[in-house]
CSV table of C-alpha atoms in Angstrom, one decimal:
chain,number,residue,atom,x,y,z
A,1,MET,CA,0.2,0.2,0.0
A,2,PHE,CA,0.9,3.6,-0.9
A,3,VAL,CA,1.3,6.0,2.0
A,4,LEU,CA,2.0,9.5,1.9
A,5,SER,CA,3.4,11.6,4.4
A,6,GLU,CA,1.9,14.9,5.5
A,7,SER,CA,4.0,17.1,3.6
A,8,GLN,CA,3.4,15.4,0.4
A,9,ILE,CA,0.0,15.8,1.3
A,10,MET,CA,0.1,19.6,1.6
A,11,ARG,CA,2.5,19.8,-1.7
A,12,TRP,CA,-0.4,17.7,-3.5
A,13,ARG,CA,-3.0,19.9,-2.3
A,14,CYS,CA,-0.9,23.4,-3.3
A,15,LEU,CA,-0.3,21.8,-6.5
A,16,PHE,CA,-3.8,21.1,-7.0
A,17,ILE,CA,-4.8,24.5,-6.0
A,18,VAL,CA,-2.8,26.4,-8.4
A,19,ALA,CA,-3.8,24.2,-11.4
A,20,ILE,CA,-7.5,25.1,-10.3
A,21,VAL,CA,-6.3,28.7,-10.3
A,22,LEU,CA,-4.5,29.0,-13.6
A,23,PHE,CA,-7.4,27.5,-15.1
A,24,LEU,CA,-10.0,29.8,-13.9
A,25,LEU,CA,-7.7,32.4,-15.0
A,26,ALA,CA,-7.3,31.3,-18.6
A,27,GLY,CA,-11.0,30.1,-18.9
A,28,SER,CA,-12.4,33.0,-18.2
A,29,GLU,CA,-10.7,35.1,-20.9
A,30,ALA,CA,-12.4,32.3,-23.2
A,31,PHE,CA,-15.6,32.8,-21.9
A,32,ALA,CA,-15.4,36.7,-21.4
A,33,THR,CA,-18.6,38.6,-22.5
A,34,LYS,CA,-17.6,41.0,-25.4
A,35,PRO,CA,-18.4,44.9,-24.9
A,36,ARG,CA,-21.6,45.7,-27.1
A,37,PRO,CA,-21.1,47.9,-29.9
A,38,PRO,CA,-22.2,51.8,-29.4
A,39,LEU,CA,-25.0,51.2,-31.9
A,40,ALA,CA,-27.3,48.7,-33.6
A,41,LEU,CA,-27.0,48.8,-37.5
A,42,SER,CA,-29.5,47.6,-40.3
A,43,LEU,CA,-29.6,47.8,-43.7
A,44,THR,CA,-32.3,47.1,-45.8
A,45,ASN,CA,-33.7,46.7,-49.1
A,46,ARG,CA,-37.4,47.0,-50.9
A,47,ASP,CA,-37.9,46.4,-54.0
A,48,LEU,CA,-40.8,48.8,-55.3
A,49,PRO,CA,-43.4,48.7,-58.3
A,50,ASP,CA,-41.4,51.2,-60.4
A,51,GLY,CA,-38.2,49.6,-60.6
A,52,GLN,CA,-36.6,51.8,-57.5
A,53,ILE,CA,-35.0,49.9,-55.1
A,54,GLU,CA,-35.6,51.7,-51.0
A,55,LEU,CA,-32.3,51.5,-49.0
A,56,THR,CA,-32.6,52.4,-45.3
A,57,LEU,CA,-29.6,52.3,-43.0
A,58,GLU,CA,-30.9,52.5,-39.5
A,59,ALA,CA,-28.9,53.1,-36.4
A,60,THR,CA,-30.1,52.6,-32.8
A,61,ALA,CA,-27.5,54.4,-30.2
A,62,PHE,CA,-26.2,52.2,-27.1
A,63,VAL,CA,-24.6,55.1,-25.6
A,64,THR,CA,-24.6,59.1,-26.0
A,65,ALA,CA,-22.5,60.0,-28.8
A,66,GLU,CA,-21.1,63.7,-29.5
A,67,LYS,CA,-20.3,62.8,-33.4
A,68,VAL,CA,-21.9,60.0,-35.2
A,69,GLU,CA,-21.6,59.7,-39.5
A,70,LEU,CA,-24.2,57.3,-40.9
A,71,VAL,CA,-23.1,56.4,-44.7
A,72,ILE,CA,-24.5,54.4,-47.7
A,73,ASP,CA,-21.7,53.8,-50.2
A,74,LEU,CA,-23.4,53.2,-53.5
A,75,PRO,CA,-21.6,51.2,-56.0
A,76,SER,CA,-21.0,52.9,-59.6
A,77,SER,CA,-23.7,50.0,-60.9
A,78,VAL,CA,-26.3,51.9,-59.1
A,79,ALA,CA,-27.6,55.1,-59.6
A,80,LEU,CA,-28.9,57.7,-56.5
A,81,VAL,CA,-32.8,58.7,-57.7
A,82,SER,CA,-33.6,60.8,-54.3
A,83,GLY,CA,-32.5,60.8,-50.6
A,84,GLU,CA,-29.2,61.5,-49.2
A,85,VAL,CA,-26.3,58.9,-48.6
A,86,ARG,CA,-24.6,60.9,-45.6
A,87,TRP,CA,-25.7,61.9,-42.2
A,88,ASP,CA,-23.6,63.3,-39.2
A,89,GLY,CA,-25.0,64.4,-35.2
A,90,THR,CA,-25.2,63.7,-32.2
A,91,ILE,CA,-27.2,60.7,-30.9
A,92,ALA,CA,-28.4,59.8,-27.3
A,93,VAL,CA,-29.1,56.5,-25.7
A,94,GLY,CA,-32.1,54.7,-27.2
A,95,GLU,CA,-32.4,57.0,-30.2
A,96,LYS,CA,-32.8,56.1,-33.4
A,97,LYS,CA,-31.3,57.9,-36.8
A,98,ALA,CA,-31.9,56.5,-40.3
A,99,ILE,CA,-30.8,57.6,-43.4
A,100,LYS,CA,-33.4,56.8,-46.4
A,101,VAL,CA,-32.6,56.6,-50.3
A,102,PHE,CA,-34.1,55.6,-53.4
A,103,ILE,CA,-31.5,54.0,-56.2
A,104,ARG,CA,-31.7,52.4,-59.8
A,105,THR,CA,-29.8,49.7,-61.0
A,106,VAL,CA,-28.1,50.7,-63.9
A,107,SER,CA,-26.6,46.8,-64.7
A,108,THR,CA,-27.5,43.9,-64.1
A,109,ILE,CA,-24.6,42.6,-62.4
A,110,PRO,CA,-24.5,41.8,-58.9
A,111,ALA,CA,-23.8,44.9,-56.7
A,112,ARG,CA,-22.6,45.1,-52.9
A,113,VAL,CA,-24.0,48.3,-50.8
A,114,ILE,CA,-22.3,49.3,-48.0
A,115,GLY,CA,-24.0,51.1,-44.9
A,116,ALA,CA,-21.8,51.9,-42.3
A,117,ALA,CA,-21.7,54.1,-39.2
A,118,SER,CA,-18.8,55.8,-37.4
A,119,VAL,CA,-19.0,57.0,-33.8
A,120,TYR,CA,-15.8,58.9,-32.7
A,121,PHE,CA,-15.5,59.2,-28.7
A,122,PRO,CA,-14.5,63.1,-27.1
A,123,GLN,CA,-11.6,61.5,-25.5
A,124,GLY,CA,-10.1,59.9,-28.5
A,125,GLY,CA,-11.0,56.5,-31.0
A,126,SER,CA,-13.8,55.8,-33.0
A,127,VAL,CA,-15.8,52.6,-33.7
A,128,LYS,CA,-16.6,51.5,-36.8
A,129,GLN,CA,-19.7,49.4,-38.0
A,130,GLN,CA,-21.2,48.3,-41.2
A,131,GLU,CA,-23.9,46.0,-43.1
A,132,THR,CA,-23.6,45.1,-46.6
A,133,VAL,CA,-26.9,44.2,-49.0
A,134,LEU,CA,-26.3,42.2,-52.3
A,135,LEU,CA,-28.5,43.9,-55.2
A,136,ASN,CA,-29.2,41.7,-58.4
A,137,PRO,CA,-27.8,38.5,-56.7
A,138,PRO,CA,-26.5,35.4,-59.5
A,139,GLN,CA,-29.4,33.6,-60.2
A,140,GLU,CA,-28.9,29.9,-59.7
A,141,LYS,CA,-29.2,28.0,-62.5
A,142,ALA,CA,-31.9,24.9,-62.0
A,143,LEU,CA,-30.1,21.8,-62.5
A,144,PRO,CA,-32.1,19.0,-64.5
A,145,ILE,CA,-33.8,16.4,-62.7
A,146,PRO,CA,-31.5,13.2,-63.3
A,147,GLY,CA,-34.0,10.2,-64.9
A,148,PRO,CA,-33.0,7.3,-66.6
A,149,LEU,CA,-30.7,7.7,-69.5
A,150,LYS,CA,-32.1,7.5,-72.9
A,151,LYS,CA,-30.4,6.1,-75.6
A,152,PRO,CA,-30.7,6.5,-79.5
A,153,ARG,CA,-33.1,3.6,-81.0
A,154,GLN,CA,-30.8,1.4,-83.0
A,155,GLU,CA,-32.2,-1.2,-85.8
A,156,HIS,CA,-33.7,-4.5,-84.1
A,157,ASP,CA,-33.4,-2.9,-80.7
A,158,THR,CA,-36.5,-4.7,-79.3
A,159,ILE,CA,-37.5,-8.5,-79.6
A,160,PHE,CA,-40.5,-7.4,-82.0
A,161,GLU,CA,-38.5,-6.2,-84.8
A,162,PHE,CA,-36.9,-9.7,-84.7
A,163,LYS,CA,-39.8,-11.8,-84.8
A,164,GLY,CA,-41.1,-11.3,-88.9
A,165,LYS,CA,-37.3,-11.6,-90.3
């Protein structure tokens, strides 16, 4: 039978406690909650009957910010019909700001529209967030339904053709 002395037991207890503390310290970083961004940002699009597209960039503030910029970046394959693509100003906690534009696509190629928000803090530093919408997405080609293979008919292809010969 294996017997440990009192000093060996204390040594193993100390090592065990150190191992648990190290595990908890290392694990706490992995499971730490990430800080919430200063704004909740959304970019939505809606097709209108006249061929135009309505884009709305909306930001809801989680902090009070003195300087906020909202920008909708339009690619060259999109024409602005009406609306402002930029807003800047202040925003309070819980306040919503939105910019709305009406556009028309001038090409059938896919176009990526980016809505961005930048928050500048008075003590320095900034945070930039962005959302993306894809206009004119590529159409998925319908694949043929697999079925039995049809081979071309040849002479004497069936038993009935042999019967008279």
